């Protein structure tokens, strides 16, 4: 069983896991997984089977952005289009 990194360590890291993003952004795992699958969250992955690594600052920024757009009543397809348009 892998030990969780402390919040302090996570917040210093350039890259974080999806589980760590869940903790930082107070989002649901399934939600972030969905955003990832939909191409809304940037990540890096060395090989197919390896853990996806998310650039912490960029990912947090993006998640906050998506949450804000959802609060404003945008649907997922509209949010995707907006994100593509502004190339954030």
PDB file of C-alpha atoms in Angstrom:
ATOM      1  CA  UNK A   1       0.000   0.000   0.000  1.00  0.00           C
ATOM      2  CA  UNK A   2       1.440   3.350  -0.957  1.00  0.00           C
ATOM      3  CA  UNK A   3       1.627   6.031   1.680  1.00  0.00           C
ATOM      4  CA  UNK A   4      -0.068   9.292   0.911  1.00  0.00           C
ATOM      5  CA  UNK A   5       2.198  12.273   0.573  1.00  0.00           C
ATOM      6  CA  UNK A   6       1.637  15.079   3.022  1.00  0.00           C
ATOM      7  CA  UNK A   7      -0.325  18.082   1.796  1.00  0.00           C
ATOM      8  CA  UNK A   8       2.834  20.139   2.246  1.00  0.00           C
ATOM      9  CA  UNK A   9       4.774  17.850  -0.119  1.00  0.00           C
ATOM     10  CA  UNK A  10       1.918  17.805  -2.629  1.00  0.00           C
ATOM     11  CA  UNK A  11       1.728  21.597  -2.694  1.00  0.00           C
ATOM     12  CA  UNK A  12       5.484  21.816  -3.367  1.00  0.00           C
ATOM     13  CA  UNK A  13       5.367  19.306  -6.209  1.00  0.00           C
ATOM     14  CA  UNK A  14       5.477  20.267  -9.831  1.00  0.00           C
ATOM     15  CA  UNK A  15       3.395  17.186 -10.671  1.00  0.00           C
ATOM     16  CA  UNK A  16       0.610  15.481  -8.752  1.00  0.00           C
ATOM     17  CA  UNK A  17      -1.547  12.377  -9.155  1.00  0.00           C
ATOM     18  CA  UNK A  18      -5.282  12.471  -9.748  1.00  0.00           C
ATOM     19  CA  UNK A  19      -5.805  11.353  -6.130  1.00  0.00           C
ATOM     20  CA  UNK A  20      -3.753  14.295  -4.911  1.00  0.00           C
ATOM     21  CA  UNK A  21      -5.728  16.650  -7.159  1.00  0.00           C
ATOM     22  CA  UNK A  22      -8.910  15.331  -5.546  1.00  0.00           C
ATOM     23  CA  UNK A  23      -7.520  16.326  -2.135  1.00  0.00           C
ATOM     24  CA  UNK A  24      -6.234  19.742  -3.227  1.00  0.00           C
ATOM     25  CA  UNK A  25      -9.314  20.842  -5.168  1.00  0.00           C
ATOM     26  CA  UNK A  26     -11.957  19.099  -3.090  1.00  0.00           C
ATOM     27  CA  UNK A  27     -13.324  17.481  -6.255  1.00  0.00           C
ATOM     28  CA  UNK A  28     -14.626  13.974  -6.778  1.00  0.00           C
ATOM     29  CA  UNK A  29     -12.286  11.394  -8.274  1.00  0.00           C
ATOM     30  CA  UNK A  30     -14.897  10.407 -10.866  1.00  0.00           C
ATOM     31  CA  UNK A  31     -15.309  14.045 -11.901  1.00  0.00           C
ATOM     32  CA  UNK A  32     -11.586  14.585 -12.431  1.00  0.00           C
ATOM     33  CA  UNK A  33     -11.287  11.263 -14.253  1.00  0.00           C
ATOM     34  CA  UNK A  34     -14.111  12.376 -16.547  1.00  0.00           C
ATOM     35  CA  UNK A  35     -12.436  15.754 -17.219  1.00  0.00           C
ATOM     36  CA  UNK A  36      -9.218  13.906 -17.998  1.00  0.00           C
ATOM     37  CA  UNK A  37     -10.910  11.476 -20.394  1.00  0.00           C
ATOM     38  CA  UNK A  38     -12.665  14.402 -22.091  1.00  0.00           C
ATOM     39  CA  UNK A  39      -9.336  16.157 -22.648  1.00  0.00           C
ATOM     40  CA  UNK A  40     -10.208  19.027 -20.324  1.00  0.00           C
ATOM     41  CA  UNK A  41      -7.368  18.398 -17.863  1.00  0.00           C
ATOM     42  CA  UNK A  42      -3.752  18.439 -19.037  1.00  0.00           C
ATOM     43  CA  UNK A  43      -1.563  15.514 -17.964  1.00  0.00           C
ATOM     44  CA  UNK A  44       1.581  13.658 -18.901  1.00  0.00           C
ATOM     45  CA  UNK A  45       1.959   9.917 -19.114  1.00  0.00           C
ATOM     46  CA  UNK A  46       5.226   8.176 -19.885  1.00  0.00           C
ATOM     47  CA  UNK A  47       3.637   4.960 -21.124  1.00  0.00           C
ATOM     48  CA  UNK A  48       0.099   3.652 -21.513  1.00  0.00           C
ATOM     49  CA  UNK A  49       0.110   1.772 -18.204  1.00  0.00           C
ATOM     50  CA  UNK A  50       1.915   4.316 -16.079  1.00  0.00           C
ATOM     51  CA  UNK A  51       0.326   6.804 -13.721  1.00  0.00           C
ATOM     52  CA  UNK A  52      -0.847  10.044 -15.227  1.00  0.00           C
ATOM     53  CA  UNK A  53       0.983  13.022 -13.815  1.00  0.00           C
ATOM     54  CA  UNK A  54      -0.766  16.375 -13.719  1.00  0.00           C
ATOM     55  CA  UNK A  55       1.121  19.684 -13.730  1.00  0.00           C
ATOM     56  CA  UNK A  56      -0.157  20.873 -10.338  1.00  0.00           C
ATOM     57  CA  UNK A  57      -0.583  24.619 -10.880  1.00  0.00           C
ATOM     58  CA  UNK A  58      -2.057  24.311 -14.353  1.00  0.00           C
ATOM     59  CA  UNK A  59      -4.422  21.508 -13.314  1.00  0.00           C
ATOM     60  CA  UNK A  60      -5.695  23.373 -10.231  1.00  0.00           C
ATOM     61  CA  UNK A  61      -6.243  26.485 -12.333  1.00  0.00           C
ATOM     62  CA  UNK A  62      -8.137  24.472 -14.953  1.00  0.00           C
ATOM     63  CA  UNK A  63     -10.338  22.712 -12.362  1.00  0.00           C
ATOM     64  CA  UNK A  64     -11.257  26.049 -10.759  1.00  0.00           C
ATOM     65  CA  UNK A  65     -12.064  27.388 -14.201  1.00  0.00           C
ATOM     66  CA  UNK A  66     -14.319  24.450 -15.014  1.00  0.00           C
ATOM     67  CA  UNK A  67     -16.078  24.771 -11.637  1.00  0.00           C
ATOM     68  CA  UNK A  68     -16.662  28.470 -12.284  1.00  0.00           C
ATOM     69  CA  UNK A  69     -18.108  27.828 -15.758  1.00  0.00           C
ATOM     70  CA  UNK A  70     -20.356  25.102 -14.327  1.00  0.00           C
ATOM     71  CA  UNK A  71     -21.577  27.547 -11.649  1.00  0.00           C
ATOM     72  CA  UNK A  72     -22.447  29.938 -14.471  1.00  0.00           C
ATOM     73  CA  UNK A  73     -24.606  27.221 -15.996  1.00  0.00           C
ATOM     74  CA  UNK A  74     -22.437  26.031 -18.874  1.00  0.00           C
ATOM     75  CA  UNK A  75     -22.751  22.402 -19.999  1.00  0.00           C
ATOM     76  CA  UNK A  76     -19.710  20.148 -20.345  1.00  0.00           C
ATOM     77  CA  UNK A  77     -19.689  20.349 -24.150  1.00  0.00           C
ATOM     78  CA  UNK A  78     -19.817  24.160 -23.960  1.00  0.00           C
ATOM     79  CA  UNK A  79     -17.030  24.222 -21.387  1.00  0.00           C
ATOM     80  CA  UNK A  80     -14.890  21.988 -23.611  1.00  0.00           C
ATOM     81  CA  UNK A  81     -15.450  24.319 -26.537  1.00  0.00           C
ATOM     82  CA  UNK A  82     -14.592  27.385 -24.441  1.00  0.00           C
ATOM     83  CA  UNK A  83     -11.425  25.783 -23.109  1.00  0.00           C
ATOM     84  CA  UNK A  84     -10.350  24.839 -26.640  1.00  0.00           C
ATOM     85  CA  UNK A  85     -11.193  28.298 -27.924  1.00  0.00           C
ATOM     86  CA  UNK A  86      -9.153  30.087 -25.287  1.00  0.00           C
ATOM     87  CA  UNK A  87      -6.539  27.309 -25.409  1.00  0.00           C
ATOM     88  CA  UNK A  88      -6.023  27.473 -21.666  1.00  0.00           C
TER      89      UNK A  88
END
